[in-house]
mmCIF file of C-alpha atoms in Angstrom:
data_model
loop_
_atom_site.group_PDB
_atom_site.id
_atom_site.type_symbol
_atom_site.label_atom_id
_atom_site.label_comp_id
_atom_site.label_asym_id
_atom_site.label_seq_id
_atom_site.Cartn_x
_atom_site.Cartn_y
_atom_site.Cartn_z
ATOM 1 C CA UNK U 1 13.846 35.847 20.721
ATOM 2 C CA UNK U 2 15.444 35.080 16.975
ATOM 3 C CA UNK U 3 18.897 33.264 19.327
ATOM 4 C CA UNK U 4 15.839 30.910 20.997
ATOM 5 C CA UNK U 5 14.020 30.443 18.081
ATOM 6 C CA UNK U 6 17.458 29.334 16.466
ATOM 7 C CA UNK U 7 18.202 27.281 19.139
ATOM 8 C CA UNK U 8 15.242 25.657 19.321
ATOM 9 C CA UNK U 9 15.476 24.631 15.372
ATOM 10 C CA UNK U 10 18.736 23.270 16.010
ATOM 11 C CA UNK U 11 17.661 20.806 19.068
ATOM 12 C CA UNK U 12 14.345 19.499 16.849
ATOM 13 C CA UNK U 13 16.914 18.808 13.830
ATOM 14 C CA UNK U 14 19.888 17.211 15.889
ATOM 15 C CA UNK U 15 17.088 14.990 18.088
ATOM 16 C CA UNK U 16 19.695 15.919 21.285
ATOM 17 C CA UNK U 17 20.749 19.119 23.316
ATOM 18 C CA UNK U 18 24.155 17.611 23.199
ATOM 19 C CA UNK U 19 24.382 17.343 19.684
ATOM 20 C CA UNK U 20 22.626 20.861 19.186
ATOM 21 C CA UNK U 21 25.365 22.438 21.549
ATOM 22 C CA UNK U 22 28.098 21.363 19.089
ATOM 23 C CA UNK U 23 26.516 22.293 16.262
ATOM 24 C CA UNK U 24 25.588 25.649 17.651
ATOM 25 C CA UNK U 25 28.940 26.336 19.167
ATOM 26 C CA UNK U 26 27.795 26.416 22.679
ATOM 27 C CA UNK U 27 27.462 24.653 26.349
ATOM 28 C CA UNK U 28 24.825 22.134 26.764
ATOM 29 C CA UNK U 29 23.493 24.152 29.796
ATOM 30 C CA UNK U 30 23.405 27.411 27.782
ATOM 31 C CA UNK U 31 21.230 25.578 24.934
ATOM 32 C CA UNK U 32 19.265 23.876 28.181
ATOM 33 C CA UNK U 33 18.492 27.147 29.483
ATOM 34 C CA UNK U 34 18.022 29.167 25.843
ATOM 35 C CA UNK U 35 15.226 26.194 25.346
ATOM 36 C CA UNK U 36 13.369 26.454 28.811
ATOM 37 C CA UNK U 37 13.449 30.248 28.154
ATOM 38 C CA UNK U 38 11.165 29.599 25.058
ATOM 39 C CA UNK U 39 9.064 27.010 26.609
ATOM 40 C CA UNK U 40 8.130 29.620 29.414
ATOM 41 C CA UNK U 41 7.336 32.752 26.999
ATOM 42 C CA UNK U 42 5.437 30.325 24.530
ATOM 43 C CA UNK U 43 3.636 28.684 27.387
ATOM 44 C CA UNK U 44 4.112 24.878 26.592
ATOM 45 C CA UNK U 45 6.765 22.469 25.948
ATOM 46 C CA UNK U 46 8.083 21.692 23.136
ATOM 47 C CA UNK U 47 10.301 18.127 24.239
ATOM 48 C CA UNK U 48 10.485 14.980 26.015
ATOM 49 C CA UNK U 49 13.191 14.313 27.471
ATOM 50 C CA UNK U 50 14.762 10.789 27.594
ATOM 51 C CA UNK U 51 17.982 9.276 28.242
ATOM 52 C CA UNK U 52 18.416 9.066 24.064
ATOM 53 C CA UNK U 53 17.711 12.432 23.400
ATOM 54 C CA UNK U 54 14.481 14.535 22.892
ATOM 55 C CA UNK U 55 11.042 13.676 21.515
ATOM 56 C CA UNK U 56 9.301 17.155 19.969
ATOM 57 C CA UNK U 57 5.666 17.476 21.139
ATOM 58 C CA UNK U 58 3.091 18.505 18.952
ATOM 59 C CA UNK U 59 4.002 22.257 19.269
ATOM 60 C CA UNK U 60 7.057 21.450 18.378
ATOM 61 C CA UNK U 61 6.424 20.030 15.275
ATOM 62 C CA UNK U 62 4.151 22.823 14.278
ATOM 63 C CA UNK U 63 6.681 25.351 15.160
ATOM 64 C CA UNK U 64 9.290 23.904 13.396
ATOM 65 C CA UNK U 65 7.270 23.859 10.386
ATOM 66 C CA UNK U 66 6.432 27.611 10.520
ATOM 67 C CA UNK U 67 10.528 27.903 11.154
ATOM 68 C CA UNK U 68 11.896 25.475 8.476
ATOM 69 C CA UNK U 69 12.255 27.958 5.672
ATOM 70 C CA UNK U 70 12.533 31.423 7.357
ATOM 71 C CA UNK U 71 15.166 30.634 9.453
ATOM 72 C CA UNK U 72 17.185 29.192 6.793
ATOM 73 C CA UNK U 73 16.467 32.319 4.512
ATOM 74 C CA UNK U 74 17.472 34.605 7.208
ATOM 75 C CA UNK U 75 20.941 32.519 8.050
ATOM 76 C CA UNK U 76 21.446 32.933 4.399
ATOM 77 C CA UNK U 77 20.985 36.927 4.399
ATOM 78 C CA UNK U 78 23.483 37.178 7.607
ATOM 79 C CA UNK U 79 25.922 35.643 5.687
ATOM 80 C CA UNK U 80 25.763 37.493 3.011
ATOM 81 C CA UNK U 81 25.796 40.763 4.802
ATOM 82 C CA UNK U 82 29.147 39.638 6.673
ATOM 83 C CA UNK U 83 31.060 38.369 3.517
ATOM 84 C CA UNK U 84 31.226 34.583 3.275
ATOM 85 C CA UNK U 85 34.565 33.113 2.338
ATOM 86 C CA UNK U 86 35.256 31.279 -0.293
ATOM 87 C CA UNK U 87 35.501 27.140 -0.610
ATOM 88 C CA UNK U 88 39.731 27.111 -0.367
ATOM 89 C CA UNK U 89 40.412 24.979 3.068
ATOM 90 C CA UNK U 90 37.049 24.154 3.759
ATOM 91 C CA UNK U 91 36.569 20.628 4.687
ATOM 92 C CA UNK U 92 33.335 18.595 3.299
ATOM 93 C CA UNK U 93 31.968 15.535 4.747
ATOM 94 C CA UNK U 94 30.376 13.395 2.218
ATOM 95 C CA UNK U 95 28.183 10.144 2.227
ATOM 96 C CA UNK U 96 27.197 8.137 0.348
ATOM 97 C CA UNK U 97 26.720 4.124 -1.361
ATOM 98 C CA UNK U 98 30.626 2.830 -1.762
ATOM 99 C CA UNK U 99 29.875 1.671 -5.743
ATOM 100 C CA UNK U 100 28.345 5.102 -6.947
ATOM 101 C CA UNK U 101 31.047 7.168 -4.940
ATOM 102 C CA UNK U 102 33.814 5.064 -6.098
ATOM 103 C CA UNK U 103 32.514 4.679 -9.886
ATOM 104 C CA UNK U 104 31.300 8.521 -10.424
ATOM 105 C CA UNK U 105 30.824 11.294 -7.394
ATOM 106 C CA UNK U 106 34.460 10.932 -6.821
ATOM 107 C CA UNK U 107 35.811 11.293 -9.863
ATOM 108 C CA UNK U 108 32.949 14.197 -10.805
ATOM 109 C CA UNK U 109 34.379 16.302 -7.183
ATOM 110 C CA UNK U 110 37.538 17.018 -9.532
ATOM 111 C CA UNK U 111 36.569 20.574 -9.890
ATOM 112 C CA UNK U 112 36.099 21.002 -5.923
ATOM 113 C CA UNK U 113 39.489 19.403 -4.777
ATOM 114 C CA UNK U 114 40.998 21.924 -7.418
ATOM 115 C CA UNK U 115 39.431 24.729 -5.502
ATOM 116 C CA UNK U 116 41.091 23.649 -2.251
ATOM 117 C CA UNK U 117 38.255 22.060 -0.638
ATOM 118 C CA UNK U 118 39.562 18.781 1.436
ATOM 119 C CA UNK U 119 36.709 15.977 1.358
ATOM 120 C CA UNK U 120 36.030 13.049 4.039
ATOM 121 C CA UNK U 121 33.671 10.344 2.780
ATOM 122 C CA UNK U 122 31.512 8.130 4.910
ATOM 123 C CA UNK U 123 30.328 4.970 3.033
ATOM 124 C CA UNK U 124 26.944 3.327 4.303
ATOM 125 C CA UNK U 125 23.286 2.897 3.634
ATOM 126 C CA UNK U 126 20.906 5.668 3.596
ATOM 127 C CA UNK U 127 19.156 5.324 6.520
ATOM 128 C CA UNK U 128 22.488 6.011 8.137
ATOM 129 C CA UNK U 129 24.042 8.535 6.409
ATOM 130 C CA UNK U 130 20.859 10.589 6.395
ATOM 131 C CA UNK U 131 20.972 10.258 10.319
ATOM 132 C CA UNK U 132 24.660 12.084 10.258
ATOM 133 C CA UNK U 133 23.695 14.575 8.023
ATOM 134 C CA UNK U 134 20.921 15.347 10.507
ATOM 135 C CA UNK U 135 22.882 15.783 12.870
ATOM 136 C CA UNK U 136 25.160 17.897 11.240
ATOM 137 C CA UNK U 137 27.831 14.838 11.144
ATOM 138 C CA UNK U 138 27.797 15.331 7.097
ATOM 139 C CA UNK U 139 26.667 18.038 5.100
ATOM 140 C CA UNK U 140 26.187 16.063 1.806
ATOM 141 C CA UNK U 141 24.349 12.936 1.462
ATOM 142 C CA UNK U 142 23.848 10.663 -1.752
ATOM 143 C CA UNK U 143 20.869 8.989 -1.093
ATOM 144 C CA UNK U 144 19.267 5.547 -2.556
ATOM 145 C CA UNK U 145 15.891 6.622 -0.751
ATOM 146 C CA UNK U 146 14.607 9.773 -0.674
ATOM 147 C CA UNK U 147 14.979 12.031 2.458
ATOM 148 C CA UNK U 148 11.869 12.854 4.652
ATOM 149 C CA UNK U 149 13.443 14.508 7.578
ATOM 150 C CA UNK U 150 12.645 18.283 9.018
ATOM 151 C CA UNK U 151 15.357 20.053 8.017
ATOM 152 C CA UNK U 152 16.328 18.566 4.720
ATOM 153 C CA UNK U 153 16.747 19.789 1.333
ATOM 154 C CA UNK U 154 16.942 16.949 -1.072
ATOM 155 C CA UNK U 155 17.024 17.259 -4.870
ATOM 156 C CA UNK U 156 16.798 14.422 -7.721
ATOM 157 C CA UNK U 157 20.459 13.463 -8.661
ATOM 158 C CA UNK U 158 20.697 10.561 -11.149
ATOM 159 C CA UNK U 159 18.548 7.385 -12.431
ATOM 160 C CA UNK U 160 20.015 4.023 -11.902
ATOM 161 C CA UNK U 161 19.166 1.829 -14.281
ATOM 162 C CA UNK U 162 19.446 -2.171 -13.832
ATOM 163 C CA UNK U 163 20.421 -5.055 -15.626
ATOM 164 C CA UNK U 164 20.721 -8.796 -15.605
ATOM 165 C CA UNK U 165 24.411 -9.876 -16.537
ATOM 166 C CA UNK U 166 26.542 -12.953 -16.960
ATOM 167 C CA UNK U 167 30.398 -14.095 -18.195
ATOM 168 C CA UNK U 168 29.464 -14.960 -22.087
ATOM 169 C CA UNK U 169 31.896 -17.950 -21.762
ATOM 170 C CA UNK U 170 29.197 -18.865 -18.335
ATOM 171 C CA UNK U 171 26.264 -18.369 -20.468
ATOM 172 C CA UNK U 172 27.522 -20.449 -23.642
ATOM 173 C CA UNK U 173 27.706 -23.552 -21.341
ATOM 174 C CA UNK U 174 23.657 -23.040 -20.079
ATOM 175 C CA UNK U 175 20.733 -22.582 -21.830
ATOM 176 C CA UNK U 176 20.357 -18.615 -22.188
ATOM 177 C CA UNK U 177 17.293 -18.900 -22.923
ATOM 178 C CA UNK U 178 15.995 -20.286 -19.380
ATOM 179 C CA UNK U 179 17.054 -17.221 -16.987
ATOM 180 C CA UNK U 180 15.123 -19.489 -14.240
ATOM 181 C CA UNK U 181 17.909 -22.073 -14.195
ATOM 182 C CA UNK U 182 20.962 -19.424 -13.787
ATOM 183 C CA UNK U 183 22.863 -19.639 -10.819
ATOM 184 C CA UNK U 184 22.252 -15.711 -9.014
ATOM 185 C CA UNK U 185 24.581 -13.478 -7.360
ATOM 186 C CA UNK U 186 23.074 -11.769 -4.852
ATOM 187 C CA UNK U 187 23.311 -8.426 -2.413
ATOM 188 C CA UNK U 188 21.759 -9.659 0.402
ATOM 189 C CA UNK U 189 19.505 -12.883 1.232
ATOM 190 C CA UNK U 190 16.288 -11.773 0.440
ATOM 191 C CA UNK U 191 17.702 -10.750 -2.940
ATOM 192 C CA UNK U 192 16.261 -7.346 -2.766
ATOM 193 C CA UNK U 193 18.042 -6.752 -6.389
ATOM 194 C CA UNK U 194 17.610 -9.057 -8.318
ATOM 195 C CA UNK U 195 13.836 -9.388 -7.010
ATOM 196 C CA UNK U 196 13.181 -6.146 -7.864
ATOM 197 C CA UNK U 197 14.247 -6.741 -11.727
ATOM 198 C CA UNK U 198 12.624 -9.829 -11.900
ATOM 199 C CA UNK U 199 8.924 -8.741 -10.793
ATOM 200 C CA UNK U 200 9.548 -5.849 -13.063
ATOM 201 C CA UNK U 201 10.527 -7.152 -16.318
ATOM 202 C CA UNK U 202 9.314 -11.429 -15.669
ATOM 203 C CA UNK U 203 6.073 -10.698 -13.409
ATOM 204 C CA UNK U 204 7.230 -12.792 -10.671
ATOM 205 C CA UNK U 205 10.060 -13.476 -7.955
ATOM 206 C CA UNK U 206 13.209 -15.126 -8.407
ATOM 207 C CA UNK U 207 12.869 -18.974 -8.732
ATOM 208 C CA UNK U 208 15.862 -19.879 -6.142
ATOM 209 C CA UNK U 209 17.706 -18.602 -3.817
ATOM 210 C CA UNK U 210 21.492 -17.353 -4.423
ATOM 211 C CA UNK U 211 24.620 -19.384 -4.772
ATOM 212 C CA UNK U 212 26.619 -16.157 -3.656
ATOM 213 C CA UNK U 213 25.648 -13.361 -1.541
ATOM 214 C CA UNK U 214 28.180 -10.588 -0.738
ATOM 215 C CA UNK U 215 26.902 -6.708 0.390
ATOM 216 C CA UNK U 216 29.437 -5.226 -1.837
ATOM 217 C CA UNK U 217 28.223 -4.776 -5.781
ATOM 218 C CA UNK U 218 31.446 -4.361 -6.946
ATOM 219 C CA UNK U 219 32.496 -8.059 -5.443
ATOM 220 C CA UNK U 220 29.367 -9.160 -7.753
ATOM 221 C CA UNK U 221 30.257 -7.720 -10.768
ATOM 222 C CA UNK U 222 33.759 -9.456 -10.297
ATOM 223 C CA UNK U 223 31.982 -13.146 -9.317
ATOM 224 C CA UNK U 224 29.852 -12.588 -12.174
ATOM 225 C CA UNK U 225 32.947 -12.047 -14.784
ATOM 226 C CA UNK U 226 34.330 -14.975 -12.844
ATOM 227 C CA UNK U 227 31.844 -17.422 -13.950
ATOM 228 C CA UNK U 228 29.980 -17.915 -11.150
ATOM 229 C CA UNK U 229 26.544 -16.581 -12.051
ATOM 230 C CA UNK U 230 24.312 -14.338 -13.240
ATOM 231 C CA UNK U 231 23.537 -11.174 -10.912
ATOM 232 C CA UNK U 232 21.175 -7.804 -11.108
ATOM 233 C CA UNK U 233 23.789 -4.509 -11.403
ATOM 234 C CA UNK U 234 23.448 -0.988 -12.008
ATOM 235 C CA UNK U 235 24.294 -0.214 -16.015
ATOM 236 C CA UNK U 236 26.811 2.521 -14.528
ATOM 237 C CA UNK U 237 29.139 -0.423 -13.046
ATOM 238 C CA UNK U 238 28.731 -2.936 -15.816
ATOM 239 C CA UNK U 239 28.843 0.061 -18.920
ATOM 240 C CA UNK U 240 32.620 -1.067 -20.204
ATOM 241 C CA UNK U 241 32.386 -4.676 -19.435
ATOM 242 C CA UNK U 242 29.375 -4.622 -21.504
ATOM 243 C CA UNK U 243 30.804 -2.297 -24.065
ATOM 244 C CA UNK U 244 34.122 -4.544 -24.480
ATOM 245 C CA UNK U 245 32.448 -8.399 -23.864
ATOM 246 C CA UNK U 246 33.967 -8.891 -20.737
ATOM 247 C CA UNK U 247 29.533 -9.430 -19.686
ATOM 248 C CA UNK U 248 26.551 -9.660 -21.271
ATOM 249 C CA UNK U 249 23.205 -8.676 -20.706
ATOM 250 C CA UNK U 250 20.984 -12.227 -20.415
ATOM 251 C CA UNK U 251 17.549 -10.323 -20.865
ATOM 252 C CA UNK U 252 17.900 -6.791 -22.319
ATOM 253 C CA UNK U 253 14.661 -4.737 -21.785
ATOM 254 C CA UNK U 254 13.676 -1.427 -23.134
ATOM 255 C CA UNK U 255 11.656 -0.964 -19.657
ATOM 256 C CA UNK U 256 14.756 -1.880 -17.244
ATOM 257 C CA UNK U 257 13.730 -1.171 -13.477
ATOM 258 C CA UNK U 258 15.173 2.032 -12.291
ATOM 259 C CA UNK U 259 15.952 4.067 -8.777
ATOM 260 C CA UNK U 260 16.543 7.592 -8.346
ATOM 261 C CA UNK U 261 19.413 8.518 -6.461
ATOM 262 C CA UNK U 262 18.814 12.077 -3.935
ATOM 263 C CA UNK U 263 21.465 14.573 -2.894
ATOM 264 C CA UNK U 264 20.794 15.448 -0.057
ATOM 265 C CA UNK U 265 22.294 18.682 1.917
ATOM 266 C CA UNK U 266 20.867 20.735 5.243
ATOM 267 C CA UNK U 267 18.504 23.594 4.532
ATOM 268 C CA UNK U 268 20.311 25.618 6.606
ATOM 269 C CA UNK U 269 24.014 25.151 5.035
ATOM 270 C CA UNK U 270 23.111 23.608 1.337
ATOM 271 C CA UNK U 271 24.930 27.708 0.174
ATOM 272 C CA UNK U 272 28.053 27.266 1.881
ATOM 273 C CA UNK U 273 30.536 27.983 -0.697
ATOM 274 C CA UNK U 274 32.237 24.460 -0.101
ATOM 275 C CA UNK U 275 29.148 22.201 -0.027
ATOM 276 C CA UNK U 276 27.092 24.578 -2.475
ATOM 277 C CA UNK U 277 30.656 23.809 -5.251
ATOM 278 C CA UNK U 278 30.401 20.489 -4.272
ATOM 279 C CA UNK U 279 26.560 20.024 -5.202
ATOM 280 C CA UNK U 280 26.633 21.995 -8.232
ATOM 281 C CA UNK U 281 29.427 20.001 -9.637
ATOM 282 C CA UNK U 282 27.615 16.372 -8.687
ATOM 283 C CA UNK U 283 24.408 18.117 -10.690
ATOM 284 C CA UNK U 284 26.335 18.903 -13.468
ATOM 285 C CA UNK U 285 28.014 15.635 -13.690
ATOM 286 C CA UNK U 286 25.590 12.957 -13.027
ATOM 287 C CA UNK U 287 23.434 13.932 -16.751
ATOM 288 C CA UNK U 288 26.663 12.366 -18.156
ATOM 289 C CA UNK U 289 26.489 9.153 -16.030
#
């Protein structure tokens, strides 16, 4: 019963039998049949099926919820009882925003290359990412939202903290003092950004729309020391240009608008050695961000 129960947990957490079967280490039929098995000595079903996967039922749901922890606890005690090796030539699959894993998880992993794990990183949104670590794709996630999937343990990381910046040469030539006429850099069209500062700390939206948009913060920060505007950043990505004049903050705040970043790992493998190294290094690390 415990190898159909474990099954099952795997199918509702992958959202396919397919995906389930590789994660599990066995045939798609086997993990067909383990999951009909259970469905006939529980008496209902417990999935959908459809051509994109499986859609849990209400039982499902409920019995996944009575699972989520005990399975987990008892995956942990099996591998304790049967010696689990160390992080040297593990591999761990990482995700995560390209600007925060460029400017500090990277370089904060130091430690876990040193111990001989060997790291693949996946750059995307969060939305994304969070989808592969479901299904077992990755087995870290840095997140930008937090995680509300079955299955996931996710953990408060590290506090962004934004800040309107410009060239000081681009700023000398303006009025400072009227933000509302500075040319903005943006992240996407809507301006999701620099809106977000400028309801927090002005009361209101942006006055116009950008003059640059580019998906890439990093490409901002390097328009913006350009000349070409003024654009919304993280403090993390702008700290030396501030610190040496290269930019300038146009409006610093003492009440900056901030987002909390997640780390995000599967319940069920958060204490393998590789991706429990990982994790406690990124902890350690991101109070000196």
């Amino acid at each position: 019963m415990l190898d159909l129960l474990h099954t099952f947990l795997a199918v509702y957490r992958a959202g396919t039998l397919t995906r389930a079967a590789e994660s599990l280490g066995l045939s798609q039929p086997t993990v067909t049949a383990q999951l009909r098995g259970l469905e006939s000595r529980i008496g209902q079903p417990l999935f959908v099926r459809g051509a994109r996967g499986v859609t849990p039922t209400a039982a499902a749901d409920d019995l996944a919820r009575r699972l989520d922890g005990p399975m987990d606890t008892l995956a942990g005690v099996v591998g304790g009882l049967l010696g689990t090796p160390g992080p040297a030539g593990r591999t761990l699959h990482l995700g995560g925003p390209a600007e925060l894993m460029t400017a500090r998880v990277l370089p904060s992993l130091a430690g876990t290359f040193e111990a001989g794990v060997s790291v693949r990183v996946r750059l995307g949104l969060a939305d994304d990412l969070l989808a592969e670590l479901s299904d077992g794709r990755l087995d870290l996630v840095v997140s930008a939202v937090r995680p509300r999937r079955a299955g996931i343990h996710a953990e408060p990381l590290y506090d962004e903290e934004f800040t309107l910046v410009a060239a000081p040469l681009f700023l000398s030539a303006r009025d400072r003092a009227d933000v509302h006429e500075l040319p903005l850099l943006a992240y996407a069209e809507e301006l999701p950004i620099v809106r977000r500062w400028w309801r927090h700390v002005l009361g209101g939206p942006p006055p116009r729309r950008a003059v640059l948009v580019v998906p890439d913060l990093r490409a901002l920060r390097a328009a913006a020391v350009a000349g070409i505007g003024a654009t919304v950043l993280p403090r993390y990505l702008v700290a030396d240009d501030l610190t040496d004049g290269t930019l300038t903050e146009v409006m610093p705040t003492d009440d900056p608008p901030i987002n909390t970043l997640y780390l995000a790992t599967r319940a069920a493998t958060r204490d393998e050695p590789h991706i429990a190294r990982a994790r406690a290094a990124l902890l350690s690390q991101a109070r000196l961000w």
